[in-house]
Short mmCIF file of C-alpha atoms in Angstrom, two decimals:
data_model
loop_
_atom_site.label_atom_id
_atom_site.label_comp_id
_atom_site.label_asym_id
_atom_site.label_seq_id
_atom_site.Cartn_x
_atom_site.Cartn_y
_atom_site.Cartn_z
CA UNK A 6 -184.38 -168.84 15.41
CA UNK A 7 -183.11 -170.41 12.27
CA UNK A 8 -179.43 -170.05 12.91
CA UNK A 9 -179.94 -171.19 15.95
CA UNK A 10 -181.70 -174.49 15.33
CA UNK A 11 -178.72 -174.66 12.28
CA UNK A 12 -175.80 -174.08 14.72
CA UNK A 13 -177.80 -177.00 17.03
CA UNK A 14 -177.66 -179.28 14.16
CA UNK A 15 -174.19 -178.39 13.66
CA UNK A 16 -172.72 -179.06 16.60
CA UNK A 17 -174.82 -182.14 16.99
CA UNK A 18 -173.70 -183.63 14.20
CA UNK A 19 -169.95 -182.86 15.16
CA UNK A 20 -170.62 -184.47 18.85
CA UNK A 21 -171.88 -187.46 17.55
CA UNK A 22 -168.81 -187.55 14.44
CA UNK A 23 -166.57 -187.14 17.63
CA UNK A 24 -168.27 -190.16 19.75
CA UNK A 25 -167.57 -192.25 16.55
CA UNK A 26 -163.97 -191.05 16.42
CA UNK A 27 -161.50 -194.25 15.35
CA UNK A 28 -158.53 -195.18 16.84
CA UNK A 29 -158.66 -193.65 20.35
CA UNK A 30 -157.73 -196.24 22.30
CA UNK A 31 -153.65 -196.59 21.72
CA UNK A 32 -152.64 -197.32 25.22
CA UNK A 33 -154.55 -197.06 28.59
CA UNK A 34 -151.63 -196.76 30.65
CA UNK A 35 -150.68 -193.18 29.10
CA UNK A 36 -152.44 -191.04 31.13
CA UNK A 37 -150.48 -192.63 34.09
CA UNK A 38 -147.24 -192.29 32.79
CA UNK A 39 -148.16 -188.54 31.98
CA UNK A 40 -149.31 -187.72 35.73
CA UNK A 41 -146.17 -189.37 37.06
CA UNK A 42 -143.74 -187.71 35.19
CA UNK A 43 -145.39 -184.20 35.98
CA UNK A 44 -145.67 -185.06 39.26
CA UNK A 45 -144.14 -182.95 41.99
CA UNK A 46 -142.01 -186.07 43.10
CA UNK A 47 -139.52 -185.69 40.29
CA UNK A 48 -139.09 -181.86 40.90
CA UNK A 49 -139.35 -180.50 37.76
CA UNK A 50 -137.21 -182.61 36.14
CA UNK A 51 -133.79 -180.16 35.75
CA UNK A 52 -130.45 -181.61 34.75
CA UNK A 53 -127.68 -182.25 37.15
CA UNK A 54 -130.35 -182.60 40.36
CA UNK A 55 -132.06 -184.90 42.07
CA UNK A 56 -135.03 -184.35 39.97
CA UNK A 57 -132.80 -185.70 37.22
CA UNK A 58 -131.36 -188.72 39.30
CA UNK A 59 -135.55 -189.44 40.46
CA UNK A 60 -136.69 -189.21 36.46
CA UNK A 61 -133.84 -190.77 34.92
CA UNK A 62 -134.10 -194.11 37.36
CA UNK A 63 -138.02 -193.93 37.06
CA UNK A 64 -137.54 -194.34 32.83
CA UNK A 65 -134.82 -196.85 33.42
CA UNK A 66 -137.01 -198.89 35.60
CA UNK A 67 -139.93 -198.48 32.88
CA UNK A 68 -137.68 -199.08 30.02
CA UNK A 69 -136.64 -202.47 31.83
CA UNK A 70 -139.72 -203.43 32.75
CA UNK A 71 -141.03 -203.19 29.10
CA UNK A 72 -138.28 -205.18 28.20
CA UNK A 73 -136.30 -202.94 26.14
CA UNK A 74 -132.95 -203.48 25.29
CA UNK A 75 -130.23 -201.28 27.23
CA UNK A 76 -128.35 -198.87 25.36
CA UNK A 77 -125.19 -200.25 26.49
CA UNK A 78 -124.36 -203.29 29.05
CA UNK A 79 -127.22 -203.64 31.49
CA UNK A 80 -127.27 -199.41 31.45
CA UNK A 81 -130.07 -197.58 29.71
CA UNK A 82 -128.01 -194.43 30.40
CA UNK A 83 -126.04 -192.54 27.97
CA UNK A 84 -123.83 -189.64 30.00
CA UNK A 85 -123.97 -186.20 28.23
CA UNK A 86 -121.04 -183.90 29.60
CA UNK A 87 -122.42 -180.39 29.75
CA UNK A 88 -120.54 -177.11 30.93
CA UNK A 89 -122.39 -174.21 32.43
CA UNK A 90 -120.96 -170.64 31.37
CA UNK A 91 -122.23 -168.26 33.65
CA UNK A 92 -121.29 -164.45 32.16
CA UNK A 93 -120.72 -162.64 35.60
CA UNK A 94 -119.59 -159.60 33.91
CA UNK A 95 -120.45 -158.18 30.68
CA UNK A 96 -119.00 -154.71 29.77
CA UNK A 97 -121.21 -151.96 27.89
CA UNK A 98 -120.26 -152.64 23.80
CA UNK A 99 -118.46 -149.68 22.81
CA UNK A 100 -118.65 -148.17 18.84
CA UNK A 101 -115.71 -145.96 18.20
CA UNK A 102 -114.88 -144.38 14.96
CA UNK A 103 -114.78 -140.80 12.55
CA UNK A 104 -119.04 -141.22 12.52
CA UNK A 105 -119.77 -143.40 15.58
CA UNK A 106 -118.68 -143.14 19.30
CA UNK A 107 -121.35 -145.04 21.51
CA UNK A 108 -121.57 -146.96 24.57
CA UNK A 109 -124.30 -149.64 24.16
CA UNK A 110 -125.90 -150.81 27.82
CA UNK A 111 -126.08 -154.56 28.76
CA UNK A 112 -129.60 -155.94 28.03
CA UNK A 113 -130.97 -152.39 27.38
CA UNK A 114 -129.17 -152.01 24.18
CA UNK A 115 -127.53 -154.72 23.55
CA UNK A 116 -127.41 -158.70 24.38
CA UNK A 117 -123.94 -160.53 24.88
CA UNK A 118 -122.39 -163.76 25.71
CA UNK A 119 -119.51 -165.96 24.91
CA UNK A 120 -120.30 -169.74 24.23
CA UNK A 121 -116.31 -170.29 24.60
CA UNK A 122 -115.29 -172.30 27.49
CA UNK A 123 -112.88 -169.10 29.08
CA UNK A 124 -113.19 -167.22 31.88
CA UNK A 125 -112.18 -164.03 30.23
CA UNK A 126 -113.46 -162.81 26.46
CA UNK A 127 -112.06 -159.53 25.16
CA UNK A 128 -112.76 -158.22 21.62
CA UNK A 129 -110.99 -155.03 21.20
CA UNK A 130 -111.28 -152.23 18.10
CA UNK A 131 -112.70 -155.13 15.87
CA UNK A 132 -113.97 -153.66 12.72
CA UNK A 133 -117.49 -154.09 12.02
CA UNK A 134 -118.79 -155.10 8.83
CA UNK A 135 -122.63 -155.47 7.57
CA UNK A 136 -123.30 -158.58 6.01
CA UNK A 137 -126.59 -159.02 5.31
CA UNK A 138 -129.00 -161.74 6.29
CA UNK A 139 -125.15 -163.62 7.03
CA UNK A 140 -126.40 -166.42 4.82
CA UNK A 141 -124.54 -168.91 2.92
CA UNK A 142 -127.02 -170.83 1.21
CA UNK A 143 -126.13 -172.91 -1.82
CA UNK A 144 -129.30 -174.65 -3.04
CA UNK A 145 -131.24 -171.08 -2.58
CA UNK A 146 -128.03 -169.86 -4.59
CA UNK A 147 -127.49 -167.27 -1.97
CA UNK A 148 -123.86 -166.33 -0.56
CA UNK A 149 -124.10 -163.01 1.55
CA UNK A 150 -120.03 -163.75 2.63
CA UNK A 151 -119.06 -164.18 -0.90
CA UNK A 152 -115.73 -162.22 -1.43
CA UNK A 153 -115.80 -160.99 2.09
CA UNK A 154 -113.13 -162.02 4.74
CA UNK A 155 -114.73 -161.38 8.11
CA UNK A 156 -111.69 -162.97 10.33
CA UNK A 157 -111.57 -161.08 13.47
CA UNK A 158 -114.10 -158.62 12.45
CA UNK A 159 -117.67 -157.91 14.09
CA UNK A 160 -120.12 -158.67 11.83
CA UNK A 161 -123.93 -157.56 12.30
CA UNK A 162 -126.80 -159.37 10.44
CA UNK A 163 -130.40 -159.63 10.05
CA UNK A 164 -132.72 -161.86 11.81
CA UNK A 165 -134.67 -164.48 9.88
CA UNK A 166 -134.17 -164.53 6.22
CA UNK A 167 -135.19 -163.15 2.57
CA UNK A 168 -138.56 -164.98 1.99
CA UNK A 169 -139.73 -163.95 5.23
CA UNK A 170 -138.72 -160.54 4.35
CA UNK A 171 -140.74 -160.28 0.88
CA UNK A 172 -143.35 -163.31 1.73
CA UNK A 173 -142.12 -163.87 -1.88
CA UNK A 174 -143.14 -168.20 -2.19
CA UNK A 175 -140.23 -168.34 -4.78
CA UNK A 176 -137.72 -166.88 -2.62
CA UNK A 177 -136.16 -169.41 -0.14
CA UNK A 178 -139.37 -170.91 1.29
CA UNK A 179 -141.54 -167.70 1.52
CA UNK A 180 -142.85 -166.77 4.48
CA UNK A 181 -142.15 -170.01 6.22
CA UNK A 182 -138.65 -169.87 7.92
CA UNK A 183 -135.92 -171.74 6.82
CA UNK A 184 -133.04 -172.96 9.02
CA UNK A 185 -131.06 -169.72 7.53
CA UNK A 186 -133.20 -167.75 9.41
CA UNK A 187 -132.69 -168.94 12.94
CA UNK A 188 -130.48 -166.74 15.09
CA UNK A 189 -128.50 -170.01 15.97
CA UNK A 190 -127.62 -170.68 12.23
CA UNK A 191 -126.15 -166.90 12.46
CA UNK A 192 -123.63 -167.75 14.88
CA UNK A 193 -122.65 -170.95 13.52
CA UNK A 194 -121.92 -169.32 9.88
CA UNK A 195 -120.08 -165.93 11.25
CA UNK A 196 -118.24 -168.67 13.05
CA UNK A 197 -117.45 -170.89 10.27
CA UNK A 198 -116.34 -167.41 8.25
CA UNK A 199 -113.58 -166.53 11.21
CA UNK A 200 -115.80 -163.75 12.70
CA UNK A 201 -114.41 -162.46 16.31
CA UNK A 202 -118.12 -161.16 17.21
CA UNK A 203 -121.84 -161.58 15.68
CA UNK A 204 -124.70 -159.28 16.22
CA UNK A 205 -128.40 -159.61 15.36
CA UNK A 206 -130.55 -156.96 14.56
CA UNK A 207 -133.39 -157.56 16.50
CA UNK A 208 -137.23 -157.15 14.93
CA UNK A 209 -139.93 -158.31 16.94
CA UNK A 210 -141.95 -159.66 14.09
CA UNK A 211 -138.84 -161.40 12.55
CA UNK A 212 -137.62 -163.01 15.50
CA UNK A 213 -141.07 -163.92 16.47
CA UNK A 214 -140.31 -162.19 20.15
CA UNK A 215 -139.60 -159.38 21.37
CA UNK A 216 -136.58 -157.54 23.07
CA UNK A 217 -138.34 -158.40 26.70
CA UNK A 218 -137.40 -161.93 25.24
CA UNK A 219 -133.87 -161.37 24.38
CA UNK A 220 -132.76 -159.25 27.30
CA UNK A 221 -135.09 -161.30 30.00
CA UNK A 222 -133.90 -164.98 29.36
CA UNK A 223 -131.43 -166.17 31.69
CA UNK A 224 -127.69 -165.41 30.22
CA UNK A 225 -126.37 -168.55 31.57
CA UNK A 226 -125.59 -170.61 28.47
CA UNK A 227 -125.08 -174.48 28.36
CA UNK A 228 -122.58 -176.33 26.10
CA UNK A 229 -121.40 -179.71 25.53
CA UNK A 230 -118.12 -180.41 26.55
CA UNK A 231 -115.10 -180.79 24.29
CA UNK A 232 -111.75 -180.98 23.93
CA UNK A 233 -111.15 -177.65 21.76
CA UNK A 234 -113.40 -175.62 24.62
CA UNK A 235 -115.66 -174.18 21.69
CA UNK A 236 -112.57 -172.24 20.49
CA UNK A 237 -114.08 -172.87 17.03
CA UNK A 238 -116.99 -170.42 17.59
CA UNK A 239 -117.21 -166.67 17.76
CA UNK A 240 -115.57 -165.07 20.71
CA UNK A 241 -118.71 -163.11 21.23
CA UNK A 242 -122.53 -163.66 20.29
CA UNK A 243 -125.19 -161.51 20.79
CA UNK A 244 -127.80 -158.93 19.87
CA UNK A 245 -128.41 -155.10 19.00
CA UNK A 246 -131.83 -153.79 19.71
CA UNK A 247 -133.42 -152.00 17.02
CA UNK A 248 -133.04 -148.63 18.43
CA UNK A 249 -129.16 -149.07 18.61
CA UNK A 250 -128.84 -150.94 15.14
CA UNK A 251 -130.78 -147.92 13.67
CA UNK A 252 -128.53 -144.95 15.44
CA UNK A 253 -125.43 -147.38 14.10
CA UNK A 254 -127.19 -147.28 10.75
CA UNK A 255 -127.59 -143.65 10.99
CA UNK A 256 -124.01 -142.35 11.79
CA UNK A 257 -122.90 -144.79 8.83
CA UNK A 258 -125.46 -142.12 6.25
CA UNK A 259 -127.92 -145.10 5.83
CA UNK A 260 -130.87 -146.90 7.56
CA UNK A 261 -132.32 -150.50 8.41
CA UNK A 262 -134.79 -150.11 5.67
CA UNK A 263 -132.05 -149.07 2.83
CA UNK A 264 -129.89 -151.88 4.31
CA UNK A 265 -132.64 -154.50 4.12
CA UNK A 266 -133.68 -153.24 0.59
CA UNK A 267 -130.02 -154.18 -0.14
CA UNK A 268 -129.68 -157.16 1.81
CA UNK A 269 -132.52 -158.96 -0.41
CA UNK A 270 -130.53 -158.68 -3.80
CA UNK A 271 -128.84 -162.12 -4.50
CA UNK A 272 -125.66 -159.93 -5.59
CA UNK A 273 -125.66 -158.25 -1.99
CA UNK A 274 -122.04 -157.08 -1.33
CA UNK A 275 -121.06 -156.58 2.40
CA UNK A 276 -121.18 -153.03 3.43
CA UNK A 277 -118.00 -152.09 5.67
CA UNK A 278 -119.18 -149.64 8.61
CA UNK A 279 -117.31 -146.87 9.66
CA UNK A 280 -117.33 -148.48 13.90
CA UNK A 281 -114.67 -150.72 15.77
CA UNK A 282 -116.43 -152.58 18.42
CA UNK A 283 -114.90 -153.46 21.66
CA UNK A 284 -116.65 -155.74 24.81
CA UNK A 285 -115.04 -157.81 27.76
CA UNK A 286 -117.22 -160.64 29.14
CA UNK A 287 -115.83 -162.92 32.32
CA UNK A 288 -117.49 -166.15 32.71
CA UNK A 289 -117.81 -168.51 35.28
CA UNK A 290 -117.40 -172.07 34.06
CA UNK A 291 -118.85 -175.36 36.06
CA UNK A 292 -118.66 -178.88 34.50
CA UNK A 293 -122.18 -180.79 34.85
CA UNK A 294 -122.99 -184.35 34.08
CA UNK A 295 -126.71 -185.46 32.81
CA UNK A 296 -127.82 -188.50 30.66
CA UNK A 297 -130.22 -189.78 27.59
CA UNK A 298 -132.23 -192.40 28.81
CA UNK A 299 -131.69 -195.12 25.69
CA UNK A 300 -133.73 -198.37 25.16
CA UNK A 301 -134.48 -200.40 21.89
CA UNK A 302 -135.95 -203.39 20.08
CA UNK A 303 -133.52 -204.87 17.93
CA UNK A 304 -134.71 -205.85 14.53
CA UNK A 305 -135.41 -209.48 13.75
CA UNK A 306 -134.23 -208.92 10.32
CA UNK A 307 -131.91 -205.79 9.73
CA UNK A 308 -131.10 -205.29 13.35
CA UNK A 309 -128.07 -202.66 11.80
CA UNK A 310 -131.22 -200.58 10.46
CA UNK A 311 -133.04 -198.34 12.74
CA UNK A 312 -136.25 -196.18 13.36
CA UNK A 313 -136.12 -193.94 16.24
CA UNK A 314 -138.87 -191.77 18.63
CA UNK A 315 -137.80 -189.13 20.79
CA UNK A 316 -138.60 -186.98 23.25
CA UNK A 317 -136.86 -184.75 26.07
CA UNK A 318 -137.42 -185.56 29.43
CA UNK A 319 -135.45 -182.11 31.06
CA UNK A 320 -137.42 -178.93 32.32
CA UNK A 321 -136.68 -176.11 34.38
CA UNK A 322 -136.92 -177.94 37.99
CA UNK A 323 -136.95 -175.86 41.33
CA UNK A 324 -137.07 -172.03 41.69
CA UNK A 325 -136.59 -171.19 45.42
CA UNK A 326 -137.49 -167.45 44.92
CA UNK A 327 -140.86 -168.07 43.70
CA UNK A 328 -143.67 -167.58 46.81
CA UNK A 329 -145.72 -170.18 45.94
CA UNK A 330 -145.60 -172.98 43.74
CA UNK A 331 -141.81 -173.55 42.87
CA UNK A 332 -141.93 -176.58 40.71
CA UNK A 333 -141.71 -176.22 36.81
CA UNK A 334 -143.72 -179.67 36.25
CA UNK A 335 -143.37 -179.42 32.97
CA UNK A 336 -146.52 -181.57 32.01
CA UNK A 337 -147.25 -180.04 28.28
CA UNK A 338 -143.35 -179.48 27.69
CA UNK A 339 -142.62 -182.66 27.75
CA UNK A 340 -144.17 -185.23 30.29
CA UNK A 341 -146.53 -185.91 27.56
CA UNK A 342 -144.08 -186.58 25.22
CA UNK A 343 -142.15 -188.94 27.24
CA UNK A 344 -145.25 -190.47 28.55
CA UNK A 345 -145.82 -191.28 25.02
CA UNK A 346 -142.38 -192.65 24.17
CA UNK A 347 -143.17 -195.09 27.15
CA UNK A 348 -146.74 -195.87 25.72
CA UNK A 349 -145.34 -196.19 22.46
CA UNK A 350 -142.51 -199.04 23.89
CA UNK A 351 -145.36 -200.97 25.33
CA UNK A 352 -147.13 -201.22 22.45
CA UNK A 353 -144.26 -202.40 20.16
CA UNK A 354 -143.34 -205.07 22.91
CA UNK A 355 -147.05 -206.37 22.73
CA UNK A 356 -146.30 -207.93 18.90
CA UNK A 357 -143.95 -209.59 17.41
CA UNK A 358 -140.39 -207.39 16.79
CA UNK A 359 -140.37 -205.60 13.62
CA UNK A 360 -137.71 -206.40 11.18
CA UNK A 361 -135.49 -203.12 11.80
CA UNK A 362 -134.47 -202.11 15.20
CA UNK A 363 -136.86 -199.22 17.00
CA UNK A 364 -134.84 -196.98 19.51
CA UNK A 365 -136.57 -194.84 22.22
CA UNK A 366 -134.53 -191.86 23.00
CA UNK A 367 -135.47 -189.66 26.10
CA UNK A 368 -133.03 -187.10 26.07
CA UNK A 369 -131.72 -184.13 28.33
CA UNK A 370 -130.88 -180.74 28.22
CA UNK A 371 -133.44 -179.58 25.70
CA UNK A 372 -134.43 -176.84 27.41
CA UNK A 373 -131.02 -175.15 27.54
CA UNK A 374 -129.91 -175.62 23.58
CA UNK A 375 -131.08 -179.17 22.27
CA UNK A 376 -127.63 -180.39 24.08
CA UNK A 377 -128.89 -184.18 24.82
CA UNK A 378 -129.89 -184.71 21.07
CA UNK A 379 -126.96 -183.14 19.61
CA UNK A 380 -124.93 -185.38 21.99
CA UNK A 381 -126.53 -188.59 20.46
CA UNK A 382 -126.45 -187.17 17.13
CA UNK A 383 -122.53 -186.95 17.52
CA UNK A 384 -122.58 -190.35 19.31
CA UNK A 385 -125.30 -192.42 18.20
CA UNK A 386 -126.43 -195.82 19.41
CA UNK A 387 -126.87 -196.62 15.26
CA UNK A 388 -125.32 -194.78 12.95
CA UNK A 389 -126.81 -192.12 11.19
CA UNK A 390 -126.64 -193.41 7.63
CA UNK A 391 -128.19 -196.94 9.43
CA UNK A 392 -131.04 -194.57 10.87
CA UNK A 393 -134.26 -194.86 8.62
CA UNK A 394 -135.99 -192.03 10.03
CA UNK A 395 -137.37 -190.86 13.23
CA UNK A 396 -140.27 -189.15 14.99
CA UNK A 397 -139.71 -186.51 17.51
CA UNK A 398 -142.69 -185.95 20.25
CA UNK A 399 -142.46 -182.68 21.94
CA UNK A 400 -145.56 -180.91 23.89
CA UNK A 401 -148.91 -183.66 23.26
CA UNK A 402 -152.29 -182.64 22.50
CA UNK A 403 -154.46 -182.27 25.51
CA UNK A 404 -157.44 -180.34 24.18
CA UNK A 405 -159.04 -183.37 22.59
CA UNK A 406 -159.75 -184.99 19.18
CA UNK A 407 -158.75 -182.62 16.19
CA UNK A 408 -159.12 -182.98 12.35
CA UNK A 409 -155.53 -182.12 11.22
CA UNK A 410 -152.57 -183.25 12.07
CA UNK A 411 -150.24 -179.98 12.54
CA UNK A 412 -146.95 -180.84 10.55
CA UNK A 413 -144.18 -178.49 11.61
CA UNK A 414 -141.83 -178.19 8.92
CA UNK A 415 -144.40 -178.64 6.41
CA UNK A 416 -143.27 -179.65 2.94
CA UNK A 417 -139.90 -181.33 4.13
CA UNK A 418 -139.64 -184.87 3.37
CA UNK A 419 -141.23 -188.05 2.48
CA UNK A 420 -142.35 -188.98 6.21
CA UNK A 421 -145.08 -186.73 5.11
CA UNK A 422 -146.86 -189.19 2.45
CA UNK A 423 -146.73 -192.08 4.69
CA UNK A 424 -148.03 -189.74 7.73
CA UNK A 425 -150.83 -188.65 5.78
CA UNK A 426 -151.76 -192.17 4.59
CA UNK A 427 -152.83 -193.52 8.25
CA UNK A 428 -154.38 -189.52 8.88
CA UNK A 429 -156.59 -190.36 6.21
CA UNK A 430 -157.75 -193.40 7.94
CA UNK A 431 -158.97 -191.37 10.89
CA UNK A 432 -160.82 -188.87 9.19
CA UNK A 433 -158.09 -186.07 8.89
CA UNK A 434 -155.71 -184.19 7.26
CA UNK A 435 -152.33 -182.78 7.45
CA UNK A 436 -151.62 -179.05 7.87
CA UNK A 437 -149.03 -176.76 8.54
CA UNK A 438 -148.12 -174.97 11.85
CA UNK A 439 -150.43 -171.63 12.02
CA UNK A 440 -146.84 -169.91 12.21
CA UNK A 441 -144.33 -171.07 9.99
CA UNK A 442 -142.69 -168.13 10.20
CA UNK A 443 -141.43 -168.79 13.86
CA UNK A 444 -139.24 -171.47 12.73
CA UNK A 445 -140.36 -174.25 15.24
CA UNK A 446 -139.08 -177.18 13.27
CA UNK A 447 -135.43 -175.71 14.01
CA UNK A 448 -136.41 -175.60 17.96
CA UNK A 449 -136.66 -179.34 19.39
CA UNK A 450 -134.41 -181.82 19.82
CA UNK A 451 -135.21 -183.63 16.20
CA UNK A 452 -133.45 -180.85 14.47
CA UNK A 453 -129.85 -182.19 15.56
CA UNK A 454 -130.76 -185.37 13.67
CA UNK A 455 -132.19 -183.33 10.30
CA UNK A 456 -129.02 -181.51 10.10
CA UNK A 457 -126.91 -184.85 9.83
CA UNK A 458 -129.49 -185.83 7.22
CA UNK A 459 -131.81 -187.95 9.05
CA UNK A 460 -135.64 -187.77 8.10
CA UNK A 461 -137.18 -186.18 11.15
CA UNK A 462 -141.47 -185.95 11.56
CA UNK A 463 -142.28 -183.56 14.15
CA UNK A 464 -146.06 -183.39 14.01
CA UNK A 465 -149.06 -183.62 16.76
CA UNK A 466 -152.95 -182.92 16.57
CA UNK A 467 -153.42 -179.20 15.33
CA UNK A 468 -155.92 -176.53 15.76
CA UNK A 469 -159.21 -177.70 14.08
CA UNK A 470 -161.06 -179.10 16.71
CA UNK A 471 -163.31 -181.99 15.95
CA UNK A 472 -166.01 -180.71 18.29
CA UNK A 473 -165.61 -176.99 18.53
CA UNK A 474 -163.61 -175.61 15.66
CA UNK A 475 -160.47 -174.23 14.15
CA UNK A 476 -160.89 -170.89 16.33
CA UNK A 477 -161.33 -172.55 19.45
CA UNK A 478 -158.26 -174.43 18.43
CA UNK A 479 -156.43 -171.41 18.00
CA UNK A 480 -157.69 -169.84 21.00
CA UNK A 481 -156.04 -173.23 23.41
CA UNK A 482 -152.76 -172.60 21.33
CA UNK A 483 -152.50 -169.23 22.24
CA UNK A 484 -153.49 -170.07 25.75
CA UNK A 485 -150.99 -172.42 26.32
CA UNK A 486 -148.19 -170.31 25.05
CA UNK A 487 -149.57 -167.12 27.07
CA UNK A 488 -150.38 -168.78 30.46
CA UNK A 489 -148.62 -172.11 30.72
CA UNK A 490 -145.56 -172.34 28.17
CA UNK A 491 -142.57 -172.49 30.62
CA UNK A 492 -144.39 -171.49 33.39
CA UNK A 493 -144.83 -173.13 36.96
CA UNK A 494 -148.30 -173.80 36.38
CA UNK A 495 -147.63 -176.19 33.54
CA UNK A 496 -148.98 -179.25 35.34
CA UNK A 497 -151.37 -182.51 34.59
CA UNK A 498 -154.54 -181.89 34.54
CA UNK A 499 -156.92 -185.10 35.03
CA UNK A 500 -159.70 -183.10 33.29
CA UNK A 501 -157.81 -182.95 30.29
CA UNK A 502 -159.60 -185.24 26.86
CA UNK A 503 -156.52 -187.22 25.95
CA UNK A 504 -158.73 -188.78 23.17
CA UNK A 505 -156.75 -186.77 20.55
CA UNK A 506 -153.76 -187.51 22.03
CA UNK A 507 -154.19 -191.43 21.47
CA UNK A 508 -155.09 -191.02 18.04
CA UNK A 509 -151.57 -188.93 17.33
CA UNK A 510 -149.93 -191.96 19.23
CA UNK A 511 -151.91 -194.40 16.96
CA UNK A 512 -150.27 -192.37 13.56
CA UNK A 513 -147.03 -192.35 15.04
CA UNK A 514 -147.14 -196.11 16.18
CA UNK A 515 -148.38 -196.87 12.24
CA UNK A 516 -145.65 -194.93 10.44
CA UNK A 517 -143.23 -196.36 12.84
CA UNK A 518 -144.29 -199.73 12.08
CA UNK A 519 -144.49 -199.37 8.31
CA UNK A 520 -140.74 -197.95 8.41
CA UNK A 521 -139.37 -200.56 10.67
CA UNK A 522 -140.73 -203.51 8.67
CA UNK A 523 -140.17 -202.17 5.07
CA UNK A 524 -137.21 -201.22 2.67
CA UNK A 525 -137.51 -198.01 2.30
CA UNK A 526 -135.43 -194.83 2.97
CA UNK A 527 -137.41 -191.85 3.15
CA UNK A 528 -135.45 -188.42 2.20
CA UNK A 529 -135.63 -184.88 2.45
CA UNK A 530 -137.25 -183.12 -0.69
CA UNK A 531 -135.16 -181.70 -3.14
CA UNK A 532 -134.32 -178.23 -2.55
CA UNK A 533 -134.66 -178.87 1.18
CA UNK A 534 -131.29 -177.79 3.54
CA UNK A 535 -130.74 -181.01 4.59
CA UNK A 536 -131.01 -183.45 1.42
CA UNK A 537 -127.46 -182.90 0.59
CA UNK A 538 -126.25 -184.09 4.40
CA UNK A 539 -128.64 -187.14 3.84
CA UNK A 540 -127.39 -188.15 0.23
CA UNK A 541 -123.38 -187.61 1.12
CA UNK A 542 -124.34 -189.85 4.59
CA UNK A 543 -126.06 -192.78 2.28
CA UNK A 544 -122.87 -193.05 0.01
CA UNK A 545 -120.96 -194.49 2.85
#
C-alpha cells in the first residue's frame, strides 16, 4: 500500500510539474502546418512527381505570405538536377585464384551497385586486398591506406570504426560512431585511393541493421547530375554478407576475428587476399529535376552573414502495389520538421529583423541520399564561410514534454552550450542520443554542411518524458522505428501531444536569435572531424 501511495504521489507531482511547463506556446499554427504537409493531398511528397509540384507550390506560397525574401528573383525554388540509376542487371560476383573460387549471389551473398552514370560497368580480374577499416583520419593518427596502392583493385573493409569495436573511449570516440565508421565514408575514401571496387563486410551490430536491410532496400540510386558523371567514384560499391566474407578469409588461411584484431592496430598493414574479383552491372539512367525551397530574412546590419534552419520536405510518395493505403504521408518524417520551419519563419517575422540574415531551407531528395542539401552545400545562398551555423529539424517530437533534449553527435560543437543555456531555462538537460553507435548524426541533411565545416545542430525532445519517465519514452522511440518509420501509417494524429515540440521550437528559435543577433562564430570542438574544414574556410 505504501508503494502504491508513493507512486501516486510521484505521478501527481510529475503531472503538476508538466502542467506548469514553460514555453509550450511557440506557435498556434504549428499543428495546422504539420497536418497540411502530412495530408493525402500532397501524395507523399516524392521528388519529380505531382506530389512535389503540390508541395513546393504550398511552401512557396507560405514563404511569400510570411514575407520571406525569395531565393532568386521572385522564385523560392533552387533547382536540383538528379540522375536516377537503376541497376537492371547485376551479375554474380566471381572470385578466382589458387586458394579461392566462388560465385557470390546478388542480394543473397553480396550487394553491389554503381553510382557512375554509365549504362555498362565491368570490373574484371581485380586483385582483392583487405584494408582494415578503410579509414584515413589524421586527427586520430590513423591511416589504413598508408603505403598501399589500390588503383584498379578491389578493397574489402570492415564496417564502423575501431572505437566501436573496442569500446575504448580513447580510441576515436569509443562506442559513438564517427563519420569514419559510416559506409558512405568507406566508399568515398576507397574512391579517393583509386579502388575499382569496394566491399564492406556486413555485421549486424556494427552496421546497426541486418542483412535484410542491405539486400531488401531498393537498389535504385540517386546522384546529383554532374559533367564528369561520377567518374571520380569507384566503379562498383557494395557489401559482402558475413558468411561470404568468412569463406573468403578462410580460403586465405585466416578469419574475420583474426583480421579484425590486426585492423585494430595503428600500425596495421593491408593484407593482399589470394583472389581476383569480377562483376558486371547494367544500368538504366534517368535525369529528373527536383527543387529546394528557400526563403530568407535579410539581416539589418550584417546581411552577408547568415544562420540557417533546414528540414527536408520529401518522402516516398505513392506505391500502387500496396493493397489498401498507398500513400507514404511521412508525417513524423518529415512533415513535422517542415512545419517547424514555417512556424519559425512566422515567429521571426513577428519581430524586428535580426542583425544577421536568417535563411529557411526546405530541401529535397533526403530520403534518397541527402542530395538536396548536398546541392545547396555546393551552391549556397550564403557563402559557407559566411554561414554562422545551422539547425536541422528531422523528425519532431510528438509524444509530449521531455525533460531531456536529445543531441545527435553530442559533444561536437560550441553550439551545444548555447542550446544548454536555453534548455536549462525550461528545466531540461542535454543528453546524447540513446544509440550513438548508430551514427545518426551522419544520416540527415545537416551533415552535408558539417562536412564543409559549418557547425550544425541536430537535436529534439528526447526520451525522458516529463510525466511517464524514460522507459516509456524509449518505448515510444522503439515503436516508431519498428511500426511507423518509412511506412504508410506514418500519418498525422490529431491526438499527438505537441507541447514538447512547442518547447523544442522555442529552443531552436532562441539559439538562432542569439547567433543572428551576436558576433560569435561557433566552431567544432578540438579533435572533431569537421574542425579542419571550418578552420580552413574561415581563412578565406
